[in-house]
mmCIF file of C-alpha atoms and ligand atoms in Angstrom:
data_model
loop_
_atom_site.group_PDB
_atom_site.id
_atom_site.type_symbol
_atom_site.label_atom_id
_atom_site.label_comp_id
_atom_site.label_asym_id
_atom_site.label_seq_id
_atom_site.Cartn_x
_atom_site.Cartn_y
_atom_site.Cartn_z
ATOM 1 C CA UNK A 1 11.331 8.106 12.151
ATOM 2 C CA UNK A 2 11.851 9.726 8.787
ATOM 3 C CA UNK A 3 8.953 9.905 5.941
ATOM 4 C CA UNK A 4 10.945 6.978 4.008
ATOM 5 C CA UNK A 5 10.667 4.732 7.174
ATOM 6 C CA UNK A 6 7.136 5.600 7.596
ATOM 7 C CA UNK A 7 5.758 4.373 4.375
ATOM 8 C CA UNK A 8 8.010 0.947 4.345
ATOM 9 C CA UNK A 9 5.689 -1.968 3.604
ATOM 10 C CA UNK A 10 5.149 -3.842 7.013
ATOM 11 C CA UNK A 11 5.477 -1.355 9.365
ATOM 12 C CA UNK A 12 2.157 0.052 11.143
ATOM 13 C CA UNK A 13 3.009 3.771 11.393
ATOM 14 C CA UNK A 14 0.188 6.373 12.615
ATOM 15 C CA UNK A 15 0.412 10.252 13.403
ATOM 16 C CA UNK A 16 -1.299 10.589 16.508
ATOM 17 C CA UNK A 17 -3.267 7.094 16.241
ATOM 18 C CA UNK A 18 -6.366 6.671 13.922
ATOM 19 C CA UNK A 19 -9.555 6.628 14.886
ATOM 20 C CA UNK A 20 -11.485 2.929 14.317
ATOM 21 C CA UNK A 21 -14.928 2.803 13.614
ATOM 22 C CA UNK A 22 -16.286 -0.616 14.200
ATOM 23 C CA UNK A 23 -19.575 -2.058 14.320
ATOM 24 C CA UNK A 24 -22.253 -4.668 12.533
ATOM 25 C CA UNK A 25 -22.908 -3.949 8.406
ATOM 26 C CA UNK A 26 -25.765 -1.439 8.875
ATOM 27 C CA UNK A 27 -24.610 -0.002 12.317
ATOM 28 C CA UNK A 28 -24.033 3.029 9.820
ATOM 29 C CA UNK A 29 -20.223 3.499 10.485
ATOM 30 C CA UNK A 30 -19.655 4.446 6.739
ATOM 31 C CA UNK A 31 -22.363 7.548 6.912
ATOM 32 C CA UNK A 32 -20.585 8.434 10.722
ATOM 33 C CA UNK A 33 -17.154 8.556 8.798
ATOM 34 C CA UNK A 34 -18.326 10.511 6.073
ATOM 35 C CA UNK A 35 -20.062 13.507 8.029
ATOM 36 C CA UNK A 36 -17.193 13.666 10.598
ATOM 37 C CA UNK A 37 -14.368 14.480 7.944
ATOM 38 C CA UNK A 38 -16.727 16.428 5.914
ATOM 39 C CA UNK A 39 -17.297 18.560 8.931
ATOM 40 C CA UNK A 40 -13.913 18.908 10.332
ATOM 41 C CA UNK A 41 -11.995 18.732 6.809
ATOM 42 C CA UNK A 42 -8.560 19.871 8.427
ATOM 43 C CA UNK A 43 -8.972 17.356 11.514
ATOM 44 C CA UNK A 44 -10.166 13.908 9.989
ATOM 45 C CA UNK A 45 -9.099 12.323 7.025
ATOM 46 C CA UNK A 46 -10.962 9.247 5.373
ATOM 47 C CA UNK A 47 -9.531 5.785 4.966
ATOM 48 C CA UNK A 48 -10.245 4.173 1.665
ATOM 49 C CA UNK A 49 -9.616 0.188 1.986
ATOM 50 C CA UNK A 50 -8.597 -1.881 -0.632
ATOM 51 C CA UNK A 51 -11.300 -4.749 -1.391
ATOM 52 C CA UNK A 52 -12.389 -7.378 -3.605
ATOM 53 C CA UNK A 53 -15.778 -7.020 -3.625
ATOM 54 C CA UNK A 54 -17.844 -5.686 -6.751
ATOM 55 C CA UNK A 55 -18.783 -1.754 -6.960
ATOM 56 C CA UNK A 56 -22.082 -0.911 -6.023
ATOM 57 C CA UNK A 57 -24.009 1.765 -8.184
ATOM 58 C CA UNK A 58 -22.145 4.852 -7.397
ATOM 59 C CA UNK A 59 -19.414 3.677 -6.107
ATOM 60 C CA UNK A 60 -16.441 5.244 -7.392
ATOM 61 C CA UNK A 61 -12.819 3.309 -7.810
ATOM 62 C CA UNK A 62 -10.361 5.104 -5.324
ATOM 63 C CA UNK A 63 -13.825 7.010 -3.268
ATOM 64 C CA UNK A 64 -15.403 4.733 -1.495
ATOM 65 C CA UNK A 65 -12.905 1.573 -2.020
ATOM 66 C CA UNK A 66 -9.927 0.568 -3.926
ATOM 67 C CA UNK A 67 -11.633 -2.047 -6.092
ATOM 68 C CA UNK A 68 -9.246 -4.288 -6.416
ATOM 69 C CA UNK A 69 -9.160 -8.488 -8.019
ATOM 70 C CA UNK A 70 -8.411 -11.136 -5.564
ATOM 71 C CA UNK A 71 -4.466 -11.966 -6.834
ATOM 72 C CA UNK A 72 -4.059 -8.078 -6.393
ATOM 73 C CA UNK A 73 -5.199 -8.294 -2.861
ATOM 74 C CA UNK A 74 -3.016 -11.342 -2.532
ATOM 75 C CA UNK A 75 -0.230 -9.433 -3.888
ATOM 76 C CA UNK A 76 -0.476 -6.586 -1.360
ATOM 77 C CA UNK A 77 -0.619 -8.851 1.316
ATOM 78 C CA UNK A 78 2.255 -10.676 0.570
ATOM 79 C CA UNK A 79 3.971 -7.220 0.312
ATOM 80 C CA UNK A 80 2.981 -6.401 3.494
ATOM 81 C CA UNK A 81 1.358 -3.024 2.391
ATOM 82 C CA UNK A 82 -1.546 -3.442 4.642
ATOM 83 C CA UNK A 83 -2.067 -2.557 8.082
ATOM 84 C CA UNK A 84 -4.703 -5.426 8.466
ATOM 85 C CA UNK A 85 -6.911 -7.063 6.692
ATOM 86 C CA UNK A 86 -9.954 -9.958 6.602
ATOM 87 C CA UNK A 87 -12.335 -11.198 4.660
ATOM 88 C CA UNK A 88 -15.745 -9.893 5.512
ATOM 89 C CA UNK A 89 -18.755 -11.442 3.773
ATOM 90 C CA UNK A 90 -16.698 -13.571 1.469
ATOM 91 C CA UNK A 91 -14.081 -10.992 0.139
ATOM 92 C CA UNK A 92 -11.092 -9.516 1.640
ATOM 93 C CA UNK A 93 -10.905 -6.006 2.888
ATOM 94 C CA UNK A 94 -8.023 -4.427 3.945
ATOM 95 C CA UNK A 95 -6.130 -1.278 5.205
ATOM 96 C CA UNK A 96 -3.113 -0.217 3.051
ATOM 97 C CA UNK A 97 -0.658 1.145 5.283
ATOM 98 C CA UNK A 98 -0.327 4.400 3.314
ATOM 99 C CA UNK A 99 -3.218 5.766 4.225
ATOM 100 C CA UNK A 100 -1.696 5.754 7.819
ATOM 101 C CA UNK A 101 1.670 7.508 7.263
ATOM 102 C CA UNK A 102 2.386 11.577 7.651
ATOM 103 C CA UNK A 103 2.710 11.887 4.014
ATOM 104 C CA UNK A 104 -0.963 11.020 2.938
ATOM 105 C CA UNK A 105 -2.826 12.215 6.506
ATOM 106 C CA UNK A 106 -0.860 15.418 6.479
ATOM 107 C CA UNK A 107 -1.459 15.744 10.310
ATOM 108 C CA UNK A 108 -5.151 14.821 9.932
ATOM 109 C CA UNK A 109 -6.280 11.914 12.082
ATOM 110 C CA UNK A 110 -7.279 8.897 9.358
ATOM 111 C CA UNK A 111 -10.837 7.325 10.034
ATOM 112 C CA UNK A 112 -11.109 3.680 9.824
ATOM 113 C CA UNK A 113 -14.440 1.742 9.117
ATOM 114 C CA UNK A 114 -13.523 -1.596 9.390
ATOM 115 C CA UNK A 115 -14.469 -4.788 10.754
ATOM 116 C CA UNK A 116 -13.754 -6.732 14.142
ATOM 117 C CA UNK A 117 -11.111 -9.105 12.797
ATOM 118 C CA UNK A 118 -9.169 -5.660 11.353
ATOM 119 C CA UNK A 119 -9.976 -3.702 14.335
ATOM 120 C CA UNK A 120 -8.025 -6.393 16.572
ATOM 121 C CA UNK A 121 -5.602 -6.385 14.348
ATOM 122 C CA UNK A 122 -5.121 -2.131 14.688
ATOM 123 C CA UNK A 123 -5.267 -2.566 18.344
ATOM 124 C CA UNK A 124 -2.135 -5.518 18.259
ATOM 125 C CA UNK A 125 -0.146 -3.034 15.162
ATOM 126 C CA UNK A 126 -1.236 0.029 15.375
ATOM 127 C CA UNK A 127 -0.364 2.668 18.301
ATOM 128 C CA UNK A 128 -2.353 4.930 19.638
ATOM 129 C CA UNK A 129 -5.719 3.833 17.752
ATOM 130 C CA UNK A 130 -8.614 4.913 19.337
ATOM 131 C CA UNK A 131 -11.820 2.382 18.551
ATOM 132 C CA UNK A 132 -15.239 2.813 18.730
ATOM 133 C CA UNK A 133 -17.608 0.641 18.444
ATOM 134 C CA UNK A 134 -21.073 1.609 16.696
ATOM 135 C CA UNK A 135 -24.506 -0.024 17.080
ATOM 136 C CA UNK A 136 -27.885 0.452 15.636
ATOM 137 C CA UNK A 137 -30.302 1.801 18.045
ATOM 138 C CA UNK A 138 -32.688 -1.375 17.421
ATOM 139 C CA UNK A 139 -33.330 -4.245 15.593
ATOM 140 C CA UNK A 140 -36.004 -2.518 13.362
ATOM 141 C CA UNK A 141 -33.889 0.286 12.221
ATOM 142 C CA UNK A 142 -31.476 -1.709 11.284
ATOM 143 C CA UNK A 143 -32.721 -3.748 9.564
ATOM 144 C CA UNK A 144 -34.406 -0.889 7.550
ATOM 145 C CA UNK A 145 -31.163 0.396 6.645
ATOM 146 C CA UNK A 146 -29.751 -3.224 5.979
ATOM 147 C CA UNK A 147 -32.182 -3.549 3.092
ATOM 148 C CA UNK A 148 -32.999 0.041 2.070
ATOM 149 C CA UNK A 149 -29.459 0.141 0.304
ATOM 150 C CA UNK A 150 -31.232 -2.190 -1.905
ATOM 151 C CA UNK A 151 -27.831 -2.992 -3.288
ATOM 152 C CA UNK A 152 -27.850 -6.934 -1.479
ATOM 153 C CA UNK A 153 -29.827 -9.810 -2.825
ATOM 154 C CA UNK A 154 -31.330 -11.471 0.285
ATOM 155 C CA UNK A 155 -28.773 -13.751 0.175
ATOM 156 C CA UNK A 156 -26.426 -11.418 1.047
ATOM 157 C CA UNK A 157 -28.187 -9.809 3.721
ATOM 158 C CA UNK A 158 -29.003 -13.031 5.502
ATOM 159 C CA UNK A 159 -25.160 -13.228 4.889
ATOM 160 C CA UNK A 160 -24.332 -10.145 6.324
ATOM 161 C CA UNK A 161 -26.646 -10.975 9.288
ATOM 162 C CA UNK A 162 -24.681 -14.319 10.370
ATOM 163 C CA UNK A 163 -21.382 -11.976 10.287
ATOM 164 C CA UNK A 164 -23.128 -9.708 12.598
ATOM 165 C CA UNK A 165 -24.204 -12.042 15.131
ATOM 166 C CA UNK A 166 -20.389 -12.696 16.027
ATOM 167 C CA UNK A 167 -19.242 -8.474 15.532
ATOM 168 C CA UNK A 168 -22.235 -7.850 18.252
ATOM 169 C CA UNK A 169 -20.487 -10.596 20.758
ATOM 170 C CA UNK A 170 -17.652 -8.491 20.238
ATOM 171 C CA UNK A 171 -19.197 -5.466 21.212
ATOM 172 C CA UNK A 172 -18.894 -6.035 25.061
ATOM 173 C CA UNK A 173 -14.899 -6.223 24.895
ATOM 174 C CA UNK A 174 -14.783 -2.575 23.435
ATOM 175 C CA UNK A 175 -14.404 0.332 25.270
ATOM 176 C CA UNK A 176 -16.052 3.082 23.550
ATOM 177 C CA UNK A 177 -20.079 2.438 22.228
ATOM 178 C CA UNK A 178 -22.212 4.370 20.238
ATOM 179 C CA UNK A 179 -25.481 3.614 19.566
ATOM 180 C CA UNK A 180 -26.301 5.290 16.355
ATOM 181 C CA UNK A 181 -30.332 6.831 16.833
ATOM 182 C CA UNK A 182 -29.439 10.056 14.441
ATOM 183 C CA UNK A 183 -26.329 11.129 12.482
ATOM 184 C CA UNK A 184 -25.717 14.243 14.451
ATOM 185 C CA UNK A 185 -25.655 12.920 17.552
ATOM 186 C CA UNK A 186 -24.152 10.105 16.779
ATOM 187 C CA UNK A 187 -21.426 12.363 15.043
ATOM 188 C CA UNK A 188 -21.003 13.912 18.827
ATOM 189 C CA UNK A 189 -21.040 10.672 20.625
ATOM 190 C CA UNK A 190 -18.378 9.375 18.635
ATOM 191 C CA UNK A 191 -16.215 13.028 19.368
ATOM 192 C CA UNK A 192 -17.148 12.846 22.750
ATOM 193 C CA UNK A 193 -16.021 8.678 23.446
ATOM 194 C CA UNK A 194 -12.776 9.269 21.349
ATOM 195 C CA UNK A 195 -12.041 11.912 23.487
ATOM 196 C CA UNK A 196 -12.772 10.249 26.955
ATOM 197 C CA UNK A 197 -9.851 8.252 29.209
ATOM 198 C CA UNK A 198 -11.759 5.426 28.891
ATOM 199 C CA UNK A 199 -15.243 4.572 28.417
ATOM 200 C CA UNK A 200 -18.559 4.078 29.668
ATOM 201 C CA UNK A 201 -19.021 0.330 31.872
ATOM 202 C CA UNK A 202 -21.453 2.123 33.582
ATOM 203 C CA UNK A 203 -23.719 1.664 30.127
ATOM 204 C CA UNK A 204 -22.000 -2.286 29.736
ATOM 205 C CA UNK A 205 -25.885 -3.566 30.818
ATOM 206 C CA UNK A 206 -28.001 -1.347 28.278
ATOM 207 C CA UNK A 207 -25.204 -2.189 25.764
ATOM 208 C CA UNK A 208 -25.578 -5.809 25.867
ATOM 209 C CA UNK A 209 -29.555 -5.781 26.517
ATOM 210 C CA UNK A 210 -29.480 -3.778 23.344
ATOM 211 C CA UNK A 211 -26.760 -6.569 21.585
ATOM 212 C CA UNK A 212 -29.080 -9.212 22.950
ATOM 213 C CA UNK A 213 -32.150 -7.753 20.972
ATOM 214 C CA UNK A 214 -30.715 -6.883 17.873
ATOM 215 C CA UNK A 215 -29.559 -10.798 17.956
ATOM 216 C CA UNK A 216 -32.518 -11.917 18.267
ATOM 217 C CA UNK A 217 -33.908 -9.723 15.445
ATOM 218 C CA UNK A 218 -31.279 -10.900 13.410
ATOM 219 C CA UNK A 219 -31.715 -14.935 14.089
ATOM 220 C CA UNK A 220 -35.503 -14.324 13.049
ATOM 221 C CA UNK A 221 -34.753 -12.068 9.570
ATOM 222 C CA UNK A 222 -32.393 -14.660 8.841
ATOM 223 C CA UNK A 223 -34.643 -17.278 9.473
ATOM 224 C CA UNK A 224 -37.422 -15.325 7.451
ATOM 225 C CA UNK A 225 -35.219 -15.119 4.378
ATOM 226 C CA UNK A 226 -34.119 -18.338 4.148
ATOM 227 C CA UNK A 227 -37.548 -19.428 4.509
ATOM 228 C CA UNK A 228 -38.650 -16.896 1.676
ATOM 229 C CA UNK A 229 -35.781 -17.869 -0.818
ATOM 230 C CA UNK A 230 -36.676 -21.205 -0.656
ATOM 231 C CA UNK A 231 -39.828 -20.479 -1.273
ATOM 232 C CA UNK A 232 -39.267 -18.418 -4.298
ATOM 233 C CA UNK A 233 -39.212 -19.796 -8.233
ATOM 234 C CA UNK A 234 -35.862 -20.095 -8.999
ATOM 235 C CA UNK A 235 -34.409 -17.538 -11.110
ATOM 236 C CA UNK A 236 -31.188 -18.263 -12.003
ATOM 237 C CA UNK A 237 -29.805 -14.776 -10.738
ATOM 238 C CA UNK A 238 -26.746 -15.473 -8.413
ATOM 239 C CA UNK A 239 -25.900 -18.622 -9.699
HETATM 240 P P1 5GP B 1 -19.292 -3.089 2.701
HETATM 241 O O1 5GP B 1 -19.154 -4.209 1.727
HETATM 242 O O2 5GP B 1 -20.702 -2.973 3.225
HETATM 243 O O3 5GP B 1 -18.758 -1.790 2.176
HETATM 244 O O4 5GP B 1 -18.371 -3.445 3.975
HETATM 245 C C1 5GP B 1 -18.519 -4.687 4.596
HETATM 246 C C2 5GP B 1 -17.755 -4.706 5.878
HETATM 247 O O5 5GP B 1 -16.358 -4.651 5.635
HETATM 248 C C3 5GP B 1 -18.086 -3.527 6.796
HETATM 249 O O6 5GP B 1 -18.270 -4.028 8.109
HETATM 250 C C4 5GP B 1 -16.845 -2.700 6.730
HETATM 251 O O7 5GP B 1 -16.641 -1.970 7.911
HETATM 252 C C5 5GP B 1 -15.780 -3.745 6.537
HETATM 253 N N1 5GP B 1 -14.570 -3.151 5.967
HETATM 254 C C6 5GP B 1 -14.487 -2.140 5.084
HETATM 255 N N2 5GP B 1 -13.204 -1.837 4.824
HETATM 256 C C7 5GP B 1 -12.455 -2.657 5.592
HETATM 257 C C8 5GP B 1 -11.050 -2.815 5.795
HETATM 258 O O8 5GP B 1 -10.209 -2.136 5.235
HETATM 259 N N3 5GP B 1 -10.667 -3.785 6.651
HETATM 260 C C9 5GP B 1 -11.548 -4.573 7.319
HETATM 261 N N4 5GP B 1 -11.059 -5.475 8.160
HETATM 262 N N5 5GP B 1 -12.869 -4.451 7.168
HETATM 263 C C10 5GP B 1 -13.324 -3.508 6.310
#
């Protein structure tokens, strides 16, 4: 396949296969990403998706996201420049296909933080993609790190919540797990599942005790933040 052919909008192209980081918002995937290709620089090379949603504080254009407006997304959907895409939370997210080919990877492997709908789609497009699928250690920690962004209204994290309770159903049809208790480790599990023939069944019952719990901690914050907005004076913010 020559570099031309590699970059042509609509064809999923990967040197090697990337590796797919999937997981519930908070599972810490993005931080996971982050410290792997900043400590193997000529191994891993980050994905940046294209998205609609807003900038955070800090977030850079073209660094953490492409921001991008909704009839741009549109645009490079209809071109077929992505390699999947959804919308998560209300915007679209998406992969552009570039960030896939030889040219832009330069024989690094390209790391993927994406959601469930886009990681089905990589597994259907994409060959060779290796996925693994990240989890909180507990529902406590997570939802410490849901809210200590402090980016989200509550709205949005009772959002972010529902959209979790169908990603952790999906965590018993993946292969690889990694429960996320501290960023080194974590760091290694991730190495160490990528690198396995196939993964771990023998932790499939811890894995879904573990998916069970953080469900359940998620039905009750969502139920305790509903109850607290609507028990808070109106402000007019979000409207
Ligand atoms: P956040 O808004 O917190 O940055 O991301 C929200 C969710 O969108 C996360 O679960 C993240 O993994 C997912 N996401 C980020 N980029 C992509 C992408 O390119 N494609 C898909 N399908 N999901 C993405």
């Amino acid at each position: 396949m020559t570099p031309g052919e590699a970059s042509a909008p609509g064809r999923a192209w990967n040197a090697g296969g990337p590796l797919v980081l999937v997981g519930p918002s908070g599972a810490g995937k993005t931080t996971i990403a982050k410290r792997l290709v900043r400590s193997r620089p000529t191994q891993f090379v980050l994905s940046v998706s294209a998205t609609t949603r807003a900038p955070r504080a800090g977030e850079r254009n073209g660094r953490e996201y492409q921001f991008v407006s909704q009839s741009e997304f549109e645009a490079m959907i209809e071109g077929r420049w992505l390699a999947e895409w959804a919308r998560v939370h209300g915007c679209y997210y998406g992969t552009p296909l570039r960030n896939l080919t030889a040219d832009r990877c330069g024989g690094r492997t390209p790391v993927l933080d994406i959601d469930v709908q886009g990681a089905r789609q990589v597994a259907e497009r994409v060959q060779g993609a290796i996925q693994v699928f990240v989890l909180p250690p507990g529902p406590e920690q997570w939802l410490r790190r849901l809210t200590r962004r402090g980016t989200e209204t509550p709205e949005e994290i009772a959002r972010r919540l529902r959209t979790s309770l169908a990603e952790l159903d999906a965590a018993a049809s993946f292969e690889r797990v990694v429960v996320n208790r501290e960023l080194d480790q974590a760091v290694a599990d991730v190495l160490a599942a990528a690198g396995s023939a196939i993964a771990g069944s023998a932790v499939a019952a811890a894995v879904k005790s573990l998916c069970r719990r953080l469900r359940d901690g998620a039905r009750t914050e969502i139920v305790r933040l509903q109850t607290a907005t609507a028990a808070a004076p109106a402000s007019g913010a979000g409207t």
